[in-house]
GROMACS .gro file of C-alpha atoms in nm:
model
  390
    1MET     CA    1   9.238  17.890   5.508
    2ARG     CA    2   9.312  17.878   5.150
    3LEU     CA    3   9.016  17.765   4.947
    4LEU     CA    4   9.087  17.650   4.605
    5LEU     CA    5   8.846  17.501   4.368
    6LEU     CA    6   8.966  17.298   4.025
    7THR     CA    7   8.754  17.250   3.705
    8GLY     CA    8   8.697  17.146   3.395
    9LYS     CA    9   8.572  16.994   3.107
   10GLY     CA   10   8.416  16.628   3.206
   11GLY     CA   11   8.700  16.366   3.166
   12VAL     CA   12   9.033  16.577   3.185
   13GLY     CA   13   9.201  16.442   3.517
   14LYS     CA   14   9.067  16.745   3.768
   15THR     CA   15   9.013  16.466   4.001
   16THR     CA   16   9.304  16.335   4.004
   17LEU     CA   17   9.516  16.668   4.011
   18ALA     CA   18   9.297  16.773   4.295
   19ALA     CA   19   9.413  16.495   4.492
   20ALA     CA   20   9.744  16.568   4.383
   21THR     CA   21   9.738  16.900   4.526
   22GLY     CA   22   9.574  16.813   4.821
   23ALA     CA   23   9.893  16.541   4.855
   24ALA     CA   24  10.121  16.808   4.799
   25LEU     CA   25   9.995  17.031   5.039
   26ALA     CA   26  10.002  16.775   5.319
   27ASP     CA   27  10.337  16.655   5.239
   28ARG     CA   28  10.450  17.039   5.291
   29GLY     CA   29  10.269  17.015   5.638
   30ALA     CA   30   9.955  17.225   5.605
   31ALA     CA   31   9.622  17.007   5.721
   32THR     CA   32   9.453  16.967   5.392
   33LEU     CA   33   9.112  16.847   5.302
   34VAL     CA   34   9.021  16.724   4.958
   35VAL     CA   35   8.659  16.733   4.910
   36SER     CA   36   8.421  16.616   4.612
   37THR     CA   37   8.109  16.759   4.506
   38ASP     CA   38   8.140  16.573   4.197
   39PRO     CA   39   7.841  16.338   4.144
   40ALA     CA   40   8.092  16.093   3.998
   41HIS     CA   41   8.245  16.054   4.354
   42SER     CA   42   8.568  15.925   4.188
   43LEU     CA   43   8.758  16.099   4.442
   44ALA     CA   44   8.796  15.758   4.681
   45ASP     CA   45   8.926  15.558   4.315
   46ALA     CA   46   9.206  15.828   4.317
   47PHE     CA   47   9.326  15.791   4.690
   48ALA     CA   48   9.238  15.437   4.690
   49VAL     CA   49   9.103  15.421   5.028
   50PRO     CA   50   8.675  15.427   5.113
   51LEU     CA   51   8.547  15.794   5.141
   52GLY     CA   52   8.206  15.928   5.273
   53HIS     CA   53   8.037  16.236   5.323
   54GLU     CA   54   8.279  16.341   5.675
   55PRO     CA   55   8.679  16.367   5.643
   56ALA     CA   56   8.855  16.053   5.653
   57ALA     CA   57   9.225  16.004   5.742
   58VAL     CA   58   9.419  15.975   5.367
   59ALA     CA   59   9.786  15.981   5.485
   60ASP     CA   60   9.953  16.234   5.750
   61GLY     CA   61   9.810  16.560   5.726
   62LEU     CA   62   9.608  16.422   5.437
   63TYR     CA   63   9.165  16.418   5.473
   64GLY     CA   64   8.911  16.342   5.243
   65ALA     CA   65   8.568  16.355   5.158
   66GLN     CA   66   8.259  16.319   4.914
   67LEU     CA   67   7.947  16.515   4.971
   68ASP     CA   68   7.630  16.314   4.991
   69VAL     CA   69   7.445  16.596   4.847
   70ARG     CA   70   7.064  16.406   4.807
   71ALA     CA   71   7.147  16.360   5.202
   72LEU     CA   72   7.235  16.738   5.213
   73ALA     CA   73   6.896  16.834   5.025
   74ASP     CA   74   6.729  16.605   5.246
   75GLY     CA   75   6.806  16.684   5.573
   76ALA     CA   76   6.850  17.066   5.559
   77TRP     CA   77   6.545  17.202   5.273
   78ASP     CA   78   6.264  17.008   5.268
   79GLY     CA   79   6.123  17.120   5.570
   80VAL     CA   80   6.197  17.468   5.476
   81ARG     CA   81   6.034  17.425   5.171
   82GLU     CA   82   5.758  17.267   5.293
   83GLN     CA   83   5.698  17.605   5.541
   84LEU     CA   84   5.724  17.818   5.200
   85GLN     CA   85   5.468  17.618   5.002
   86ALA     CA   86   5.231  17.674   5.265
   87ALA     CA   87   5.310  18.051   5.309
   88LEU     CA   88   5.256  18.075   4.931
   89VAL     CA   89   4.904  17.915   4.966
   90ARG     CA   90   4.799  18.055   5.261
   91GLY     CA   91   4.948  18.396   5.246
   92GLY     CA   92   5.058  18.415   4.846
   93GLY     CA   93   4.689  18.308   4.747
   94LEU     CA   94   4.804  18.076   4.517
   95ASP     CA   95   4.681  17.675   4.503
   96GLY     CA   96   4.856  17.375   4.565
   97LEU     CA   97   5.033  17.345   4.246
   98ALA     CA   98   5.166  17.655   4.184
   99ALA     CA   99   5.291  17.704   4.531
  100GLU     CA  100   5.503  17.345   4.469
  101GLU     CA  101   5.654  17.513   4.133
  102LEU     CA  102   5.736  17.820   4.302
  103SER     CA  103   5.862  17.643   4.614
  104VAL     CA  104   6.127  17.468   4.397
  105VAL     CA  105   6.406  17.702   4.474
  106PRO     CA  106   6.681  17.580   4.128
  107GLY     CA  107   6.972  17.428   4.225
  108VAL     CA  108   6.900  17.405   4.592
  109ASP     CA  109   7.126  17.050   4.602
  110GLU     CA  110   7.400  17.253   4.442
  111LEU     CA  111   7.390  17.572   4.708
  112LEU     CA  112   7.404  17.285   4.982
  113ALA     CA  113   7.726  17.126   4.862
  114LEU     CA  114   7.895  17.447   4.844
  115GLY     CA  115   7.737  17.544   5.171
  116GLU     CA  116   7.894  17.230   5.330
  117VAL     CA  117   8.227  17.316   5.151
  118GLN     CA  118   8.212  17.610   5.315
  119ARG     CA  119   8.107  17.453   5.683
  120LEU     CA  120   8.428  17.260   5.701
  121ALA     CA  121   8.625  17.529   5.558
  122GLY     CA  122   8.552  17.746   5.847
  123THR     CA  123   8.592  17.478   6.126
  124ARG     CA  124   9.011  17.621   6.160
  125GLN     CA  125   9.100  17.228   6.150
  126TRP     CA  126   9.246  17.304   5.789
  127ASP     CA  127   9.488  17.497   5.629
  128ALA     CA  128   9.337  17.421   5.289
  129VAL     CA  129   9.084  17.315   5.141
  130VAL     CA  130   9.088  17.167   4.758
  131VAL     CA  131   8.767  17.149   4.607
  132ASP     CA  132   8.726  16.864   4.325
  133CYS     CA  133   8.382  17.008   4.135
  134GLY     CA  134   8.215  16.874   3.891
  135PRO     CA  135   8.213  16.959   3.491
  136THR     CA  136   8.231  17.306   3.396
  137ALA     CA  137   7.905  17.332   3.321
  138GLU     CA  138   7.779  17.217   3.667
  139THR     CA  139   8.062  17.449   3.868
  140LEU     CA  140   7.958  17.747   3.662
  141ARG     CA  141   7.597  17.649   3.777
  142LEU     CA  142   7.712  17.627   4.109
  143LEU     CA  143   7.929  17.922   4.141
  144ALA     CA  144   7.653  18.128   4.025
  145LEU     CA  145   7.404  18.001   4.271
  146PRO     CA  146   7.502  18.217   4.575
  147GLU     CA  147   7.385  18.521   4.381
  148ALA     CA  148   7.092  18.412   4.161
  149VAL     CA  149   6.916  18.270   4.498
  150SER     CA  150   6.977  18.561   4.720
  151GLY     CA  151   6.748  18.729   4.417
  152TYR     CA  152   6.487  18.474   4.420
  153LEU     CA  153   6.476  18.447   4.834
  154ARG     CA  154   6.441  18.880   4.840
  155ARG     CA  155   6.188  18.871   4.552
  156MET     CA  156   6.006  18.581   4.817
  157ALA     CA  157   5.995  18.771   5.118
  158GLY     CA  158   5.637  18.954   5.010
  159PRO     CA  159   5.455  18.617   5.038
  160VAL     CA  160   5.601  18.510   5.355
  161ALA     CA  161   5.682  18.780   5.563
  162LYS     CA  162   5.366  18.694   5.762
  163ARG     CA  163   5.460  18.340   5.911
  164SER     CA  164   5.736  18.460   6.090
  165GLY     CA  165   5.885  18.138   6.180
  166LEU     CA  166   5.921  18.051   5.758
  167ALA     CA  167   6.067  18.438   5.723
  168ARG     CA  168   6.367  18.379   6.019
  169SER     CA  169   6.413  18.055   5.829
  170MET     CA  170   6.427  18.213   5.461
  171ALA     CA  171   6.637  18.516   5.610
  172ARG     CA  172   6.923  18.272   5.751
  173LEU     CA  173   6.908  18.123   5.416
  174ALA     CA  174   6.926  18.459   5.285
  175ASP     CA  175   7.219  18.523   5.488
  176HIS     CA  176   7.390  18.194   5.418
  177THR     CA  177   7.420  18.300   4.995
  178ARG     CA  178   7.548  18.641   5.095
  179SER     CA  179   7.834  18.455   5.287
  180LEU     CA  180   7.904  18.193   5.048
  181ARG     CA  181   7.931  18.487   4.723
  182ASP     CA  182   8.171  18.647   4.984
  183LEU     CA  183   8.367  18.360   5.032
  184LEU     CA  184   8.380  18.280   4.636
  185THR     CA  185   8.458  18.674   4.576
  186ASP     CA  186   8.733  18.703   4.803
  187PRO     CA  187   9.069  18.655   4.612
  188VAL     CA  188   9.283  18.639   4.904
  189ARG     CA  189   9.105  18.294   5.032
  190THR     CA  190   8.953  18.174   4.725
  191SER     CA  191   9.090  18.108   4.385
  192VAL     CA  192   8.996  17.860   4.104
  193ARG     CA  193   9.263  17.661   3.884
  194LEU     CA  194   9.066  17.547   3.560
  195VAL     CA  195   9.244  17.189   3.440
  196PHE     CA  196   9.224  17.115   3.081
  197THR     CA  197   9.374  16.861   2.792
  198PRO     CA  198   9.555  17.042   2.503
  199GLU     CA  199   9.279  17.032   2.255
  200ARG     CA  200   9.160  17.279   2.100
  201VAL     CA  201   8.776  17.217   2.175
  202VAL     CA  202   8.888  17.166   2.525
  203VAL     CA  203   9.064  17.490   2.547
  204ALA     CA  204   8.783  17.709   2.386
  205GLU     CA  205   8.542  17.610   2.654
  206THR     CA  206   8.825  17.682   2.943
  207ARG     CA  207   8.823  18.041   2.747
  208ARG     CA  208   8.468  18.065   2.827
  209THR     CA  209   8.474  17.952   3.150
  210LEU     CA  210   8.737  18.192   3.279
  211THR     CA  211   8.556  18.525   3.113
  212SER     CA  212   8.254  18.366   3.306
  213LEU     CA  213   8.464  18.311   3.611
  214ALA     CA  214   8.560  18.689   3.592
  215LEU     CA  215   8.220  18.823   3.471
  216ARG     CA  216   8.133  18.650   3.845
  217GLY     CA  217   8.413  18.818   4.046
  218ILE     CA  218   8.601  18.509   4.112
  219ARG     CA  219   8.965  18.451   4.075
  220VAL     CA  220   9.116  18.220   3.819
  221ASP     CA  221   9.519  18.183   3.993
  222GLY     CA  222   9.632  17.900   3.764
  223MET     CA  223   9.552  17.662   3.464
  224ILE     CA  224   9.690  17.317   3.451
  225ALA     CA  225   9.722  17.131   3.091
  226ASN     CA  226   9.724  16.759   3.151
  227ARG     CA  227   9.758  16.467   2.971
  228VAL     CA  228  10.079  16.636   2.747
  229MET     CA  229  10.223  16.353   2.544
  230PRO     CA  230  10.583  16.287   2.609
  231SER     CA  231  10.838  16.367   2.393
  232PRO     CA  232  10.951  16.020   2.203
  233GLY     CA  233  11.343  16.117   2.186
  234TRP     CA  234  11.520  15.912   1.975
  235TRP     CA  235  11.318  15.660   1.936
  236ARG     CA  236  11.200  15.613   1.528
  237GLY     CA  237  10.913  15.385   1.397
  238ALA     CA  238  10.508  15.492   1.360
  239ALA     CA  239  10.411  15.471   1.711
  240ALA     CA  240  10.685  15.721   1.787
  241ALA     CA  241  10.561  15.894   1.484
  242TRP     CA  242  10.210  15.960   1.593
  243VAL     CA  243  10.365  16.034   1.961
  244ARG     CA  244  10.554  16.342   1.806
  245GLN     CA  245  10.321  16.463   1.577
  246ARG     CA  246   9.978  16.491   1.876
  247ARG     CA  247  10.341  16.641   2.056
  248ARG     CA  248  10.338  16.882   1.775
  249GLN     CA  249  10.002  16.974   1.798
  250GLN     CA  250   9.942  17.020   2.133
  251ASP     CA  251  10.226  17.224   2.152
  252GLU     CA  252  10.071  17.476   1.886
  253VAL     CA  253   9.766  17.490   2.127
  254LEU     CA  254   9.960  17.528   2.447
  255ALA     CA  255  10.159  17.838   2.230
  256GLU     CA  256   9.794  18.007   2.103
  257LEU     CA  257   9.674  17.981   2.497
  258ALA     CA  258  10.027  18.160   2.583
  259ARG     CA  259   9.932  18.408   2.327
  260SER     CA  260   9.581  18.497   2.349
  261GLY     CA  261   9.602  18.759   2.645
  262LEU     CA  262   9.397  18.570   2.888
  263GLY     CA  263   9.548  18.701   3.152
  264GLU     CA  264   9.680  18.569   3.479
  265ALA     CA  265   9.543  18.223   3.448
  266ALA     CA  266   9.714  18.174   3.130
  267GLU     CA  267  10.030  18.278   3.243
  268ARG     CA  268  10.064  18.051   3.528
  269LEU     CA  269   9.993  17.743   3.343
  270ARG     CA  270  10.208  17.422   3.456
  271SER     CA  271  10.190  17.089   3.219
  272VAL     CA  272  10.105  16.737   3.315
  273GLU     CA  273  10.291  16.469   3.097
  274TYR     CA  274  10.069  16.148   2.972
  275ARG     CA  275  10.153  15.841   3.206
  276ALA     CA  276  10.098  15.489   3.079
  277ASP     CA  277   9.985  15.378   3.456
  278GLU     CA  278   9.656  15.543   3.593
  279PRO     CA  279   9.747  15.745   3.894
  280VAL     CA  280   9.606  15.609   4.218
  281GLY     CA  281   9.670  15.598   4.541
  282VAL     CA  282   9.879  15.853   4.739
  283ALA     CA  283  10.212  15.743   4.615
  284ALA     CA  284  10.087  15.802   4.208
  285LEU     CA  285   9.967  16.092   4.322
  286ARG     CA  286  10.321  16.233   4.465
  287GLU     CA  287  10.498  16.156   4.154
  288ILE     CA  288  10.214  16.371   3.976
  289ALA     CA  289  10.252  16.635   4.259
  290THR     CA  290  10.626  16.688   4.185
  291GLU     CA  291  10.600  16.696   3.796
  292LEU     CA  292  10.313  16.987   3.888
  293TYR     CA  293  10.460  17.170   4.173
  294GLY     CA  294  10.830  17.085   4.182
  295THR     CA  295  10.931  17.225   4.488
  296SER     CA  296  10.691  17.489   4.481
  297ASP     CA  297  10.424  17.635   4.724
  298PRO     CA  298  10.072  17.464   4.558
  299LEU     CA  299   9.922  17.734   4.671
  300GLY     CA  300  10.190  17.986   4.534
  301GLN     CA  301   9.960  18.070   4.260
  302GLY     CA  302   9.736  18.230   4.521
  303SER     CA  303   9.948  18.541   4.492
  304THR     CA  304  10.014  18.825   4.214
  305ALA     CA  305  10.255  18.837   3.943
  306ASP     CA  306  10.465  19.031   4.240
  307GLY     CA  307  10.461  18.791   4.517
  308SER     CA  308  10.138  18.996   4.727
  309ALA     CA  309   9.872  18.895   4.808
  310PRO     CA  310   9.563  19.032   4.557
  311THR     CA  311   9.335  19.266   4.681
  312GLU     CA  312   9.068  19.338   4.484
  313ALA     CA  313   8.722  19.137   4.544
  314GLY     CA  314   8.386  19.190   4.488
  315GLY     CA  315   8.330  19.181   4.089
  316PRO     CA  316   8.556  19.243   3.828
  317LEU     CA  317   8.763  19.536   3.818
  318LEU     CA  318   8.660  19.857   3.683
  319GLN     CA  319   8.896  20.132   3.581
  320MET     CA  320   8.741  20.482   3.540
  321PHE     CA  321   8.913  20.752   3.326
  322GLU     CA  322   8.854  21.063   3.186
  323ALA     CA  323   8.875  21.132   2.785
  324GLY     CA  324   8.814  21.461   2.572
  325ASP     CA  325   8.455  21.353   2.508
  326GLY     CA  326   8.350  21.200   2.828
  327TYR     CA  327   8.479  20.922   3.028
  328ARG     CA  328   8.601  20.537   2.934
  329LEU     CA  329   8.544  20.257   3.190
  330ARG     CA  330   8.727  19.907   3.150
  331VAL     CA  331   8.588  19.630   3.280
  332ALA     CA  332   8.884  19.441   3.262
  333VAL     CA  333   8.754  19.073   3.238
  334PRO     CA  334   8.948  18.816   2.992
  335LEU     CA  335   8.813  18.780   2.640
  336ALA     CA  336   8.901  18.554   2.354
  337ARG     CA  337   8.902  18.648   2.016
  338ASP     CA  338   8.607  18.543   1.898
  339SER     CA  339   8.409  18.647   2.227
  340VAL     CA  340   8.072  18.789   2.190
  341VAL     CA  341   7.997  19.121   2.382
  342ASP     CA  342   7.686  19.282   2.427
  343LEU     CA  343   7.566  19.623   2.650
  344ALA     CA  344   7.305  19.763   2.818
  345ARG     CA  345   7.242  20.038   3.135
  346VAL     CA  346   6.996  19.895   3.343
  347ASP     CA  347   6.918  20.171   3.620
  348ASP     CA  348   7.223  20.249   3.748
  349ASP     CA  349   7.386  19.896   3.669
  350LEU     CA  350   7.582  19.779   3.355
  351ALA     CA  351   7.472  19.500   3.195
  352ILE     CA  352   7.758  19.305   3.020
  353THR     CA  353   7.706  18.975   2.811
  354VAL     CA  354   7.961  18.806   2.682
  355ASP     CA  355   7.913  18.457   2.519
  356GLY     CA  356   7.589  18.424   2.697
  357VAL     CA  357   7.679  18.513   3.059
  358ARG     CA  358   7.499  18.827   3.183
  359ARG     CA  359   7.632  19.042   3.508
  360LEU     CA  360   7.500  19.357   3.629
  361ILE     CA  361   7.798  19.553   3.710
  362ALA     CA  362   7.742  19.881   3.944
  363LEU     CA  363   7.867  20.181   3.738
  364PRO     CA  364   8.078  20.391   4.004
  365GLU     CA  365   7.870  20.753   4.102
  366PRO     CA  366   8.032  20.977   3.846
  367LEU     CA  367   7.902  20.764   3.584
  368ARG     CA  368   7.518  20.746   3.662
  369ALA     CA  369   7.421  21.034   3.503
  370CYS     CA  370   7.609  20.909   3.138
  371ARG     CA  371   7.479  20.740   2.839
  372ILE     CA  372   7.709  20.469   2.621
  373THR     CA  373   7.783  20.581   2.306
  374ASP     CA  374   8.005  20.299   2.177
  375ALA     CA  375   8.220  19.973   2.339
  376GLU     CA  376   8.553  19.821   2.239
  377SER     CA  377   8.705  19.509   2.339
  378ASP     CA  378   9.046  19.368   2.338
  379PRO     CA  379   9.227  19.066   2.544
  380ARG     CA  380   9.226  19.305   2.838
  381GLY     CA  381   8.856  19.331   2.873
  382VAL     CA  382   8.585  19.586   2.748
  383LEU     CA  383   8.630  19.939   2.719
  384VAL     CA  384   8.316  20.148   2.753
  385HIS     CA  385   8.318  20.487   2.618
  386LEU     CA  386   7.988  20.695   2.809
  387GLU     CA  387   7.943  21.071   2.763
  388GLY     CA  388   7.791  21.297   3.044
  389ALA     CA  389   7.393  21.348   3.045
  390GLU     CA  390   7.297  21.727   2.921
   0.00000   0.00000   0.00000
């Protein structure tokens, strides 16, 4: 089973492309589910069929679902939250108001939505699950939650330890978040595809998203430029001149992106032209899929450049090597030219912050006694200089 998540800035057409990707996979014989975690719930509009929380047939081999996140929270979390609140009052010595505030786990709605995606993917009913995620900012919060909530649950272990029933509930939730994190950071099973329109502001956000996902150890296997202006050909006149100018501007943006050194994702860039008619229904989505993938496998971008399956998992790739004055450690995260990078030591971890997104990375054993003396960055990542302890 392959899990493919499509995300992008709001309004770039990710729902349409997720639906088109699902249609392409089903046409190639893969049992495919397209599921939306986007609160806007436009997947049903794209397929032109009614969709609900449970998977419903759209076409042969193709199913769709729109998750009701609020219902998930009401059914799965409220009981645990009430137990946690009681434990904080009785076992933690807090008053009711403080306990109520602490018992609200940030992002639990989104965490449950991600857990529901995992449940659907784990039914073994599907060869591929394509996820229409919310806008980029929401998706980054969503994908960061398993790690964040795991830390929150560890901190809450003390106050709930005396209540065995609640402790078991919290332990199950902690195990669940760990399994989510393992799924998201497994590049063989899971990848993200970024959708954008060829505009400088949108591309800048897309590059920051790429770096943020790399810091969290989540693989981006490709990018899709949507709504590329068609060439006006031999047509003349004011309208043709406008289209020709917009296409030239878009080509310049795409050329800059190709030269940006953002790695695998930018190298595997596909594009879809703007259409006069809104693509609604499976037939229209198949036309987009043909333009997008041709006869190739829509999941083919899940392989490495040489066609083999990727093997690195669990975080950014670290490359350590010796130098004359100590060691060098490369943290292979794609960086834009204007990325702001900050490094710090936190015990045996390296805290790396890129454009406001922070990640703790465990240092290899030989480097834990070393100190950071310098660092430099390029499009391939951050090169950290370390010296041995005296």
